[in-house]
Amino acid sequence: MNLKQLITKAIVNILFLSFISLVFTVSLQAQNTVIKAGHLFDSRTGKMLNDQTIIIKDGKILEVGSNLKFESTDTVINLSKSWVLPGLMDCHVHITSNYPYRNLLDISSIYITESSSLRALRGAFVAEQLLMSGFTTIKEIGNDANYATADIIKAIRQGWAKGPTIFYAGKIIAPYGGQTFLVNIENEHLWDFEYIDADTPDEMKKAVRKNIYYGANVIKLVSGDQAYYDLEDIKAAVDEAKKTGLKVTVHVMGGIAARNVILGGAAAIEHGFDLDDDLLRLMKEEGTFLVGTDFSFDNWYAYGLDSGYSKSLEKKIVDRLKRAYKIGTKMAFGTDILIDMPGLNRIQTTLKVLQTWKAAELPSSYVLQTMTIYAAELLGVEKSRGVLEQSYWADIIAIKSNPLEDIEDIKNVHFVMKEGKIIKHE
Ligand SMILES: [Zn+2]
């Protein structure tokens, strides 16, 4: 090779390397996604901000503000005519269950007719429906056969199924018999399919450890449906869960059972339909959340109750919601829908509960906060989800009308992003 050839070769090499580095730089710059938001819900203040830009990198929010500069190579999503919100959260779902419409007595027969694999398939289906409807985080709270949801979570992680981020309770821990009734002695332990019997602090400790072993990252107890838990039972669960950073949440209606739950240090009461003002005040003092599962008339009626009783229960819950709001008890949104209404899918049935929130005349901004920032606090992810701010996960949804004017507008989500990935854009 003579000098001329050497120089030519060197120039070609330099040009090639420059080209590669240019391609590399451009591809690096192109990694950011930019959302132009006409309106953006600030879940901290409950207010809508106008004309905001969100810059997203590697699934997380890099910057939010007005008139932000970004690269021409960034991917721009135009939501300038939409209302943009943090992804919604439902803190009480049962994705693998669907009980028969208006036939409560058939519930135990599910343990015989539905396998865990069937339940996992249904759960994956409902998980995708939830995500597509804007729920980017859920708390799956049991009644899922033999840990069916643990497999759904694995499938979502593998990319085999689409679904929200799932907080998972495993089997429900309850006093002897779970939530079954009228089971004959020959079928004792039929309920082991969905419940763990725990009747002493030691049994509680073991039940919590078992659930964690099989994938739970939140602990759910039932108290007061039959027997109720003493203060030391609740404390045993809370202490054991705390060792691995988990929170305890308890299905309980009111009275002494609820008092033990609050004083025992549980993070939340699920349902709490019979909570009086004293207990709601005690919850406020202790920082216990209420996940009210605020059924509408239609949701009660689906259980097979007559219309008069369904109406009176709806009225009772509207009153409890109003009192809890007035007192200032912390609340996180949770729905608990187990029975799809005829002609409606799970999400359409679930969002019937918004009628109850509306009847209680709670501000729409507050309802949205229970679905975002407050839910995140209960789930322990308040530093990474539930708010659209720098360094938070880009769990972002959009609708085409203002949900502060009518909270039921959140039924029409047209854009969903989960951890920076576009899931839906219509
Ligand atoms: Zn439930």
Short mmCIF file of C-alpha atoms and ligand atoms in Angstrom, two decimals:
data_model
loop_
_atom_site.label_atom_id
_atom_site.label_comp_id
_atom_site.label_asym_id
_atom_site.label_seq_id
_atom_site.Cartn_x
_atom_site.Cartn_y
_atom_site.Cartn_z
CA MET A 1 0.00 0.00 0.00
CA ASN A 2 1.52 3.36 -0.98
CA LEU A 3 1.08 6.64 0.89
CA LYS A 4 -1.84 7.77 -1.26
CA GLN A 5 -3.69 4.51 -0.62
CA LEU A 6 -2.99 4.80 3.14
CA ILE A 7 -4.37 8.35 3.27
CA THR A 8 -7.47 7.37 1.28
CA LYS A 9 -8.07 4.42 3.60
CA ALA A 10 -7.68 6.67 6.68
CA ILE A 11 -10.17 9.20 5.27
CA VAL A 12 -12.69 6.46 4.47
CA ASN A 13 -12.32 5.09 8.01
CA ILE A 14 -12.81 8.52 9.58
CA LEU A 15 -15.88 9.18 7.44
CA PHE A 16 -17.32 5.77 8.35
CA LEU A 17 -16.75 6.33 12.09
CA SER A 18 -18.26 9.82 11.89
CA PHE A 19 -21.31 8.37 10.14
CA ILE A 20 -21.70 5.67 12.81
CA SER A 21 -21.38 8.19 15.64
CA LEU A 22 -23.89 10.49 13.91
CA VAL A 23 -26.40 7.63 13.61
CA PHE A 24 -25.74 6.74 17.24
CA THR A 25 -26.25 10.34 18.43
CA VAL A 26 -29.47 10.74 16.43
CA SER A 27 -30.83 7.45 17.77
CA LEU A 28 -29.93 8.50 21.32
CA GLN A 29 -31.71 11.81 20.89
CA ALA A 30 -34.75 10.09 19.39
CA GLN A 31 -35.31 8.13 22.58
CA ASN A 32 -37.37 10.87 24.22
CA THR A 33 -41.14 11.05 23.90
CA VAL A 34 -42.90 14.38 24.24
CA ILE A 35 -46.57 14.76 25.17
CA LYS A 36 -48.20 18.09 24.38
CA ALA A 37 -51.02 18.25 26.94
CA GLY A 38 -53.81 20.80 26.44
CA HIS A 39 -54.81 20.30 30.06
CA LEU A 40 -52.94 18.40 32.74
CA PHE A 41 -54.32 17.23 36.10
CA ASP A 42 -52.01 18.15 38.97
CA SER A 43 -53.01 15.46 41.45
CA ARG A 44 -51.17 17.26 44.29
CA THR A 45 -53.36 20.35 44.15
CA GLY A 46 -56.41 18.83 42.43
CA LYS A 47 -56.20 21.55 39.76
CA MET A 48 -55.97 21.49 35.96
CA LEU A 49 -52.94 23.19 34.41
CA ASN A 50 -53.13 24.38 30.78
CA ASP A 51 -50.71 23.86 27.88
CA GLN A 52 -48.14 21.62 29.51
CA THR A 53 -45.35 19.60 27.95
CA ILE A 54 -44.21 16.26 29.36
CA ILE A 55 -40.83 14.90 28.28
CA ILE A 56 -40.39 11.16 28.82
CA LYS A 57 -37.15 9.18 28.78
CA ASP A 58 -36.66 5.48 29.57
CA GLY A 59 -40.22 5.12 30.89
CA LYS A 60 -39.95 7.99 33.34
CA ILE A 61 -40.81 11.66 33.29
CA LEU A 62 -37.75 13.81 32.60
CA GLU A 63 -39.47 17.18 32.77
CA VAL A 64 -42.95 18.75 32.93
CA GLY A 65 -43.84 22.39 32.36
CA SER A 66 -45.02 25.00 29.90
CA ASN A 67 -42.94 25.99 26.86
CA LEU A 68 -40.33 23.29 27.40
CA LYS A 69 -37.67 22.91 24.71
CA PHE A 70 -37.16 19.49 23.16
CA GLU A 71 -35.22 17.97 20.26
CA SER A 72 -36.66 17.88 16.75
CA THR A 73 -35.86 14.16 16.70
CA ASP A 74 -38.14 13.44 19.72
CA THR A 75 -41.42 11.61 19.20
CA VAL A 76 -44.26 14.06 19.79
CA ILE A 77 -47.72 12.93 20.91
CA ASN A 78 -50.29 15.62 20.38
CA LEU A 79 -52.85 15.64 23.20
CA SER A 80 -53.42 19.39 22.98
CA LYS A 81 -57.18 18.92 22.83
CA SER A 82 -57.25 16.41 25.70
CA TRP A 83 -57.29 16.33 29.48
CA VAL A 84 -54.19 14.42 30.59
CA LEU A 85 -54.05 12.64 33.95
CA PRO A 86 -51.83 10.24 35.88
CA GLY A 87 -52.86 6.61 35.25
CA LEU A 88 -55.81 5.61 37.44
CA MET A 89 -55.53 3.17 40.36
CA ASP A 90 -58.15 0.81 41.75
CA CYS A 91 -57.22 -0.41 45.23
CA HIS A 92 -59.74 -3.25 45.44
CA VAL A 93 -60.22 -5.59 42.49
CA HIS A 94 -60.78 -9.31 41.96
CA ILE A 95 -59.68 -9.84 38.38
CA THR A 96 -59.98 -13.64 38.33
CA SER A 97 -63.50 -13.84 39.79
CA ASN A 98 -66.89 -13.42 38.20
CA TYR A 99 -69.74 -14.57 40.41
CA PRO A 100 -73.13 -15.55 38.99
CA TYR A 101 -75.56 -12.63 38.52
CA ARG A 102 -78.15 -12.43 41.31
CA ASN A 103 -77.27 -15.83 42.76
CA LEU A 104 -75.10 -15.35 45.82
CA LEU A 105 -75.59 -18.89 47.12
CA ASP A 106 -73.69 -20.33 44.14
CA ILE A 107 -70.39 -18.72 45.17
CA SER A 108 -68.89 -21.77 46.94
CA SER A 109 -69.64 -23.98 43.91
CA ILE A 110 -67.00 -22.01 42.00
CA TYR A 111 -64.36 -23.83 44.05
CA ILE A 112 -65.51 -27.04 42.36
CA THR A 113 -66.30 -25.83 38.84
CA GLU A 114 -63.51 -23.32 38.14
CA SER A 115 -59.83 -24.34 38.11
CA SER A 116 -56.95 -22.03 38.94
CA SER A 117 -55.92 -22.01 35.28
CA LEU A 118 -59.37 -20.90 34.15
CA ARG A 119 -59.23 -18.19 36.79
CA ALA A 120 -55.81 -17.04 35.55
CA LEU A 121 -57.11 -16.79 31.98
CA ARG A 122 -60.10 -14.71 33.11
CA GLY A 123 -57.80 -12.56 35.23
CA ALA A 124 -55.47 -11.85 32.31
CA PHE A 125 -58.50 -10.84 30.21
CA VAL A 126 -59.80 -8.46 32.90
CA ALA A 127 -56.30 -7.09 33.59
CA GLU A 128 -56.02 -6.03 29.93
CA GLN A 129 -59.50 -4.47 30.03
CA LEU A 130 -58.49 -2.46 33.10
CA LEU A 131 -55.29 -1.21 31.48
CA MET A 132 -57.09 -0.26 28.26
CA SER A 133 -59.58 1.72 30.35
CA GLY A 134 -56.85 3.77 32.01
CA PHE A 135 -56.15 1.77 35.17
CA THR A 136 -52.37 1.48 35.16
CA THR A 137 -52.13 0.20 38.76
CA ILE A 138 -54.43 -2.15 40.68
CA LYS A 139 -54.52 -3.88 44.04
CA GLU A 140 -55.73 -7.45 43.48
CA ILE A 141 -57.06 -8.45 46.79
CA GLY A 142 -57.68 -12.18 46.81
CA ASN A 143 -60.39 -14.65 45.85
CA ASP A 144 -58.10 -15.77 43.04
CA ALA A 145 -58.11 -19.56 43.53
CA ASN A 146 -54.66 -21.07 44.15
CA TYR A 147 -52.59 -17.92 43.61
CA ALA A 148 -53.79 -17.52 40.01
CA THR A 149 -52.78 -13.85 39.97
CA ALA A 150 -49.15 -14.70 40.77
CA ASP A 151 -49.02 -16.33 37.32
CA ILE A 152 -50.78 -13.40 35.65
CA ILE A 153 -48.12 -11.07 37.07
CA LYS A 154 -45.40 -13.35 35.66
CA ALA A 155 -47.14 -13.41 32.25
CA ILE A 156 -47.35 -9.60 32.17
CA ARG A 157 -43.65 -9.34 33.06
CA GLN A 158 -42.79 -11.80 30.26
CA GLY A 159 -44.84 -9.77 27.79
CA TRP A 160 -47.29 -12.65 27.18
CA ALA A 161 -50.16 -10.62 28.55
CA LYS A 162 -51.00 -6.92 28.91
CA GLY A 163 -52.01 -5.51 32.25
CA PRO A 164 -51.52 -2.84 34.89
CA THR A 165 -48.88 -2.87 37.63
CA ILE A 166 -50.42 -5.30 40.11
CA PHE A 167 -50.21 -5.18 43.88
CA TYR A 168 -51.20 -8.63 45.01
CA ALA A 169 -52.60 -10.03 48.26
CA GLY A 170 -52.42 -13.80 47.65
CA LYS A 171 -54.96 -15.83 49.63
CA ILE A 172 -57.27 -14.01 51.99
CA ILE A 173 -56.41 -14.63 55.64
CA ALA A 174 -59.51 -15.08 57.79
CA PRO A 175 -60.86 -16.69 60.96
CA TYR A 176 -61.85 -20.35 60.45
CA GLY A 177 -64.05 -20.90 57.39
CA GLY A 178 -62.99 -17.92 55.29
CA GLN A 179 -66.03 -16.13 53.93
CA THR A 180 -67.99 -19.29 53.21
CA PHE A 181 -71.15 -20.23 54.99
CA LEU A 182 -73.33 -23.35 55.19
CA VAL A 183 -70.51 -25.69 54.08
CA ASN A 184 -71.10 -29.14 55.59
CA ILE A 185 -68.45 -30.88 57.72
CA GLU A 186 -67.69 -33.43 54.96
CA ASN A 187 -66.46 -30.49 52.86
CA GLU A 188 -64.45 -28.84 55.60
CA HIS A 189 -61.49 -26.92 54.08
CA LEU A 190 -63.22 -26.49 50.73
CA TRP A 191 -62.39 -22.82 51.34
CA ASP A 192 -58.63 -23.55 51.35
CA PHE A 193 -58.93 -22.92 47.60
CA GLU A 194 -59.12 -19.17 48.35
CA TYR A 195 -58.58 -18.61 52.08
CA ILE A 196 -56.07 -19.39 54.81
CA ASP A 197 -57.53 -20.11 58.25
CA ALA A 198 -55.64 -18.17 60.92
CA ASP A 199 -57.06 -18.12 64.43
CA THR A 200 -54.11 -17.18 66.64
CA PRO A 201 -51.24 -14.67 66.32
CA ASP A 202 -48.88 -17.58 65.49
CA GLU A 203 -51.16 -18.85 62.73
CA MET A 204 -51.40 -15.28 61.45
CA LYS A 205 -47.63 -15.05 61.26
CA LYS A 206 -47.42 -18.31 59.28
CA ALA A 207 -50.24 -17.26 56.92
CA VAL A 208 -48.49 -13.96 56.14
CA ARG A 209 -45.22 -15.81 55.45
CA LYS A 210 -47.01 -18.29 53.17
CA ASN A 211 -48.59 -15.52 51.11
CA ILE A 212 -45.29 -13.70 50.74
CA TYR A 213 -43.65 -16.96 49.65
CA TYR A 214 -46.21 -17.33 46.84
CA GLY A 215 -45.85 -13.77 45.57
CA ALA A 216 -47.96 -11.43 47.73
CA ASN A 217 -46.78 -7.87 48.24
CA VAL A 218 -49.75 -6.72 50.32
CA ILE A 219 -51.57 -8.65 53.04
CA LYS A 220 -55.37 -8.90 53.17
CA LEU A 221 -57.38 -10.05 56.18
CA VAL A 222 -61.09 -10.49 56.72
CA SER A 223 -62.49 -9.70 60.13
CA GLY A 224 -66.00 -9.73 61.52
CA ASP A 225 -67.88 -11.64 58.82
CA GLN A 226 -68.03 -14.57 61.23
CA ALA A 227 -65.52 -14.32 64.08
CA TYR A 228 -63.51 -11.14 64.41
CA TYR A 229 -59.81 -10.58 65.06
CA ASP A 230 -58.48 -9.36 68.40
CA LEU A 231 -56.00 -6.52 68.60
CA GLU A 232 -53.06 -8.94 69.03
CA ASP A 233 -54.08 -10.92 65.91
CA ILE A 234 -54.03 -7.75 63.81
CA LYS A 235 -50.74 -6.65 65.37
CA ALA A 236 -49.18 -10.05 64.60
CA ALA A 237 -50.07 -9.66 60.92
CA VAL A 238 -48.91 -6.03 60.77
CA ASP A 239 -45.57 -6.82 62.48
CA GLU A 240 -44.85 -9.84 60.29
CA ALA A 241 -45.77 -7.95 57.09
CA LYS A 242 -43.66 -4.96 58.13
CA LYS A 243 -40.51 -7.13 58.20
CA THR A 244 -40.63 -7.23 54.38
CA GLY A 245 -42.04 -3.72 53.96
CA LEU A 246 -45.60 -4.89 53.29
CA LYS A 247 -48.83 -3.28 54.43
CA VAL A 248 -51.91 -4.96 55.87
CA THR A 249 -55.42 -4.16 54.69
CA VAL A 250 -58.58 -5.56 56.26
CA HIS A 251 -62.08 -6.29 55.04
CA VAL A 252 -64.19 -5.10 57.98
CA MET A 253 -67.51 -3.32 58.31
CA GLY A 254 -67.40 -1.47 61.64
CA GLY A 255 -67.74 -1.83 65.42
CA ILE A 256 -65.13 -3.48 67.67
CA ALA A 257 -63.71 -5.45 64.73
CA ALA A 258 -62.90 -2.18 62.93
CA ARG A 259 -61.51 -0.57 66.10
CA ASN A 260 -59.04 -3.47 66.48
CA VAL A 261 -58.01 -3.09 62.84
CA ILE A 262 -57.33 0.64 63.24
CA LEU A 263 -55.49 0.35 66.58
CA GLY A 264 -53.60 -2.74 65.38
CA GLY A 265 -51.86 -0.59 62.76
CA ALA A 266 -53.43 -1.80 59.51
CA ALA A 267 -52.93 0.53 56.54
CA ALA A 268 -56.54 0.43 55.39
CA ILE A 269 -60.08 -0.68 56.01
CA GLU A 270 -61.81 -2.19 53.00
CA HIS A 271 -65.60 -1.51 52.76
CA GLY A 272 -66.25 -0.05 56.25
CA PHE A 273 -69.97 0.22 55.49
CA ASP A 274 -70.89 0.49 59.21
CA LEU A 275 -68.20 2.95 60.32
CA ASP A 276 -69.62 5.55 62.70
CA ASP A 277 -68.16 9.05 63.11
CA ASP A 278 -66.01 8.02 66.09
CA LEU A 279 -64.30 5.29 64.07
CA LEU A 280 -63.87 7.55 61.05
CA ARG A 281 -62.23 10.10 63.37
CA LEU A 282 -60.00 7.40 64.87
CA MET A 283 -58.96 6.42 61.33
CA LYS A 284 -58.06 10.05 60.62
CA GLU A 285 -55.94 10.20 63.79
CA GLU A 286 -54.15 6.92 63.03
CA GLY A 287 -53.78 7.64 59.29
CA THR A 288 -55.84 4.57 58.33
CA PHE A 289 -57.17 4.72 54.77
CA LEU A 290 -60.75 3.93 53.84
CA VAL A 291 -61.08 1.91 50.63
CA GLY A 292 -64.85 2.27 50.53
CA THR A 293 -65.86 -0.04 47.63
CA ASP A 294 -68.83 2.26 47.17
CA PHE A 295 -71.36 0.07 45.34
CA SER A 296 -74.14 1.74 43.42
CA PHE A 297 -77.68 0.39 43.49
CA ASP A 298 -76.96 -1.75 40.39
CA ASN A 299 -73.91 -3.37 42.02
CA TRP A 300 -75.94 -4.32 45.12
CA TYR A 301 -78.81 -5.58 43.01
CA ALA A 302 -76.38 -7.83 41.08
CA TYR A 303 -75.81 -9.80 44.28
CA GLY A 304 -79.47 -10.84 44.29
CA LEU A 305 -80.77 -8.41 46.91
CA ASP A 306 -84.24 -6.99 46.28
CA SER A 307 -84.50 -3.45 44.97
CA GLY A 308 -85.68 -1.93 48.27
CA TYR A 309 -82.71 -3.35 50.20
CA SER A 310 -80.28 -2.43 47.40
CA LYS A 311 -81.56 1.15 47.52
CA SER A 312 -81.17 1.37 51.30
CA LEU A 313 -77.59 0.05 51.11
CA GLU A 314 -76.67 2.56 48.42
CA LYS A 315 -78.12 5.33 50.62
CA LYS A 316 -76.10 4.09 53.59
CA ILE A 317 -72.86 4.20 51.59
CA VAL A 318 -73.55 7.68 50.22
CA ASP A 319 -74.01 8.82 53.82
CA ARG A 320 -70.76 7.07 54.95
CA LEU A 321 -68.82 8.67 52.05
CA LYS A 322 -70.17 12.12 52.96
CA ARG A 323 -69.25 11.68 56.64
CA ALA A 324 -65.77 10.33 55.89
CA TYR A 325 -65.08 13.27 53.55
CA LYS A 326 -66.36 15.82 56.08
CA ILE A 327 -64.29 14.29 58.89
CA GLY A 328 -61.22 14.09 56.68
CA THR A 329 -60.56 10.34 56.81
CA LYS A 330 -57.98 9.46 54.16
CA MET A 331 -59.58 7.69 51.18
CA ALA A 332 -58.27 5.62 48.27
CA PHE A 333 -60.48 4.52 45.38
CA GLY A 334 -61.45 0.83 45.35
CA THR A 335 -64.37 -0.88 43.67
CA ASP A 336 -64.63 -4.61 44.53
CA ILE A 337 -66.74 -5.61 41.54
CA LEU A 338 -67.15 -9.39 41.38
CA ILE A 339 -70.30 -9.66 39.28
CA ASP A 340 -70.55 -8.32 35.73
CA MET A 341 -73.95 -6.84 34.93
CA PRO A 342 -75.83 -8.28 31.94
CA GLY A 343 -74.62 -6.65 28.72
CA LEU A 344 -71.81 -4.76 30.47
CA ASN A 345 -68.16 -5.69 30.75
CA ARG A 346 -66.16 -5.61 33.99
CA ILE A 347 -65.05 -2.00 33.59
CA GLN A 348 -68.50 -0.70 32.68
CA THR A 349 -69.91 -2.52 35.72
CA THR A 350 -67.07 -1.30 37.93
CA LEU A 351 -67.44 2.36 37.03
CA LYS A 352 -71.10 2.28 38.17
CA VAL A 353 -69.61 3.13 41.58
CA LEU A 354 -68.99 6.66 40.31
CA GLN A 355 -72.74 7.23 40.68
CA THR A 356 -72.34 6.74 44.43
CA TRP A 357 -69.43 9.23 44.61
CA LYS A 358 -71.52 11.71 42.63
CA ALA A 359 -74.55 11.19 44.87
CA ALA A 360 -72.33 11.95 47.89
CA GLU A 361 -71.47 15.26 46.15
CA LEU A 362 -67.71 14.88 46.60
CA PRO A 363 -65.70 17.19 44.31
CA SER A 364 -64.54 15.48 41.12
CA SER A 365 -60.99 16.70 41.79
CA TYR A 366 -61.03 14.84 45.13
CA VAL A 367 -62.37 11.65 43.51
CA LEU A 368 -59.51 11.86 40.99
CA GLN A 369 -57.03 12.30 43.82
CA THR A 370 -58.35 9.12 45.51
CA MET A 371 -57.69 7.37 42.17
CA THR A 372 -54.15 8.73 41.81
CA ILE A 373 -52.04 10.41 44.50
CA TYR A 374 -53.93 9.04 47.53
CA ALA A 375 -54.10 5.53 46.11
CA ALA A 376 -50.35 5.74 45.45
CA GLU A 377 -49.78 6.71 49.08
CA LEU A 378 -51.78 3.73 50.33
CA LEU A 379 -49.88 1.39 48.00
CA GLY A 380 -46.56 2.87 49.16
CA VAL A 381 -45.59 4.16 45.68
CA GLU A 382 -46.21 7.86 46.31
CA LYS A 383 -42.64 8.66 45.28
CA SER A 384 -42.86 6.90 41.93
CA ARG A 385 -46.49 6.90 40.71
CA GLY A 386 -49.75 8.83 40.99
CA VAL A 387 -48.36 12.26 40.07
CA LEU A 388 -47.05 13.60 36.76
CA GLU A 389 -43.77 15.08 37.93
CA GLN A 390 -40.06 14.68 37.24
CA SER A 391 -38.65 11.19 37.93
CA TYR A 392 -42.11 9.56 38.26
CA TRP A 393 -43.06 6.63 36.03
CA ALA A 394 -44.80 7.80 32.87
CA ASP A 395 -48.18 6.20 33.64
CA ILE A 396 -50.32 8.66 31.70
CA ILE A 397 -53.88 8.67 30.35
CA ALA A 398 -56.03 11.15 28.44
CA ILE A 399 -59.69 11.86 27.85
CA LYS A 400 -61.44 14.26 25.48
CA SER A 401 -63.55 16.15 28.03
CA ASN A 402 -62.97 17.73 31.42
CA PRO A 403 -63.42 15.16 34.22
CA LEU A 404 -63.59 17.96 36.80
CA GLU A 405 -66.95 18.90 35.29
CA ASP A 406 -68.24 15.33 35.28
CA ILE A 407 -66.22 12.56 36.93
CA GLU A 408 -68.03 9.97 34.79
CA ASP A 409 -66.06 11.30 31.79
CA ILE A 410 -63.18 9.08 32.91
CA LYS A 411 -65.15 6.20 31.37
CA ASN A 412 -63.90 7.42 27.98
CA VAL A 413 -60.12 7.13 28.08
CA HIS A 414 -58.66 7.47 24.55
CA PHE A 415 -54.93 7.37 25.40
CA VAL A 416 -53.02 5.08 27.76
CA MET A 417 -49.29 5.02 28.42
CA LYS A 418 -47.74 2.62 30.93
CA GLU A 419 -44.17 3.23 32.01
CA GLY A 420 -43.52 5.26 28.86
CA LYS A 421 -44.97 2.71 26.43
CA ILE A 422 -48.07 3.64 24.42
CA ILE A 423 -50.76 1.04 25.09
CA LYS A 424 -53.66 2.80 23.40
CA HIS A 425 -54.08 5.95 21.28
CA GLU A 426 -57.44 6.55 19.57
ZN ZN B 1 -63.54 -7.61 47.74
#
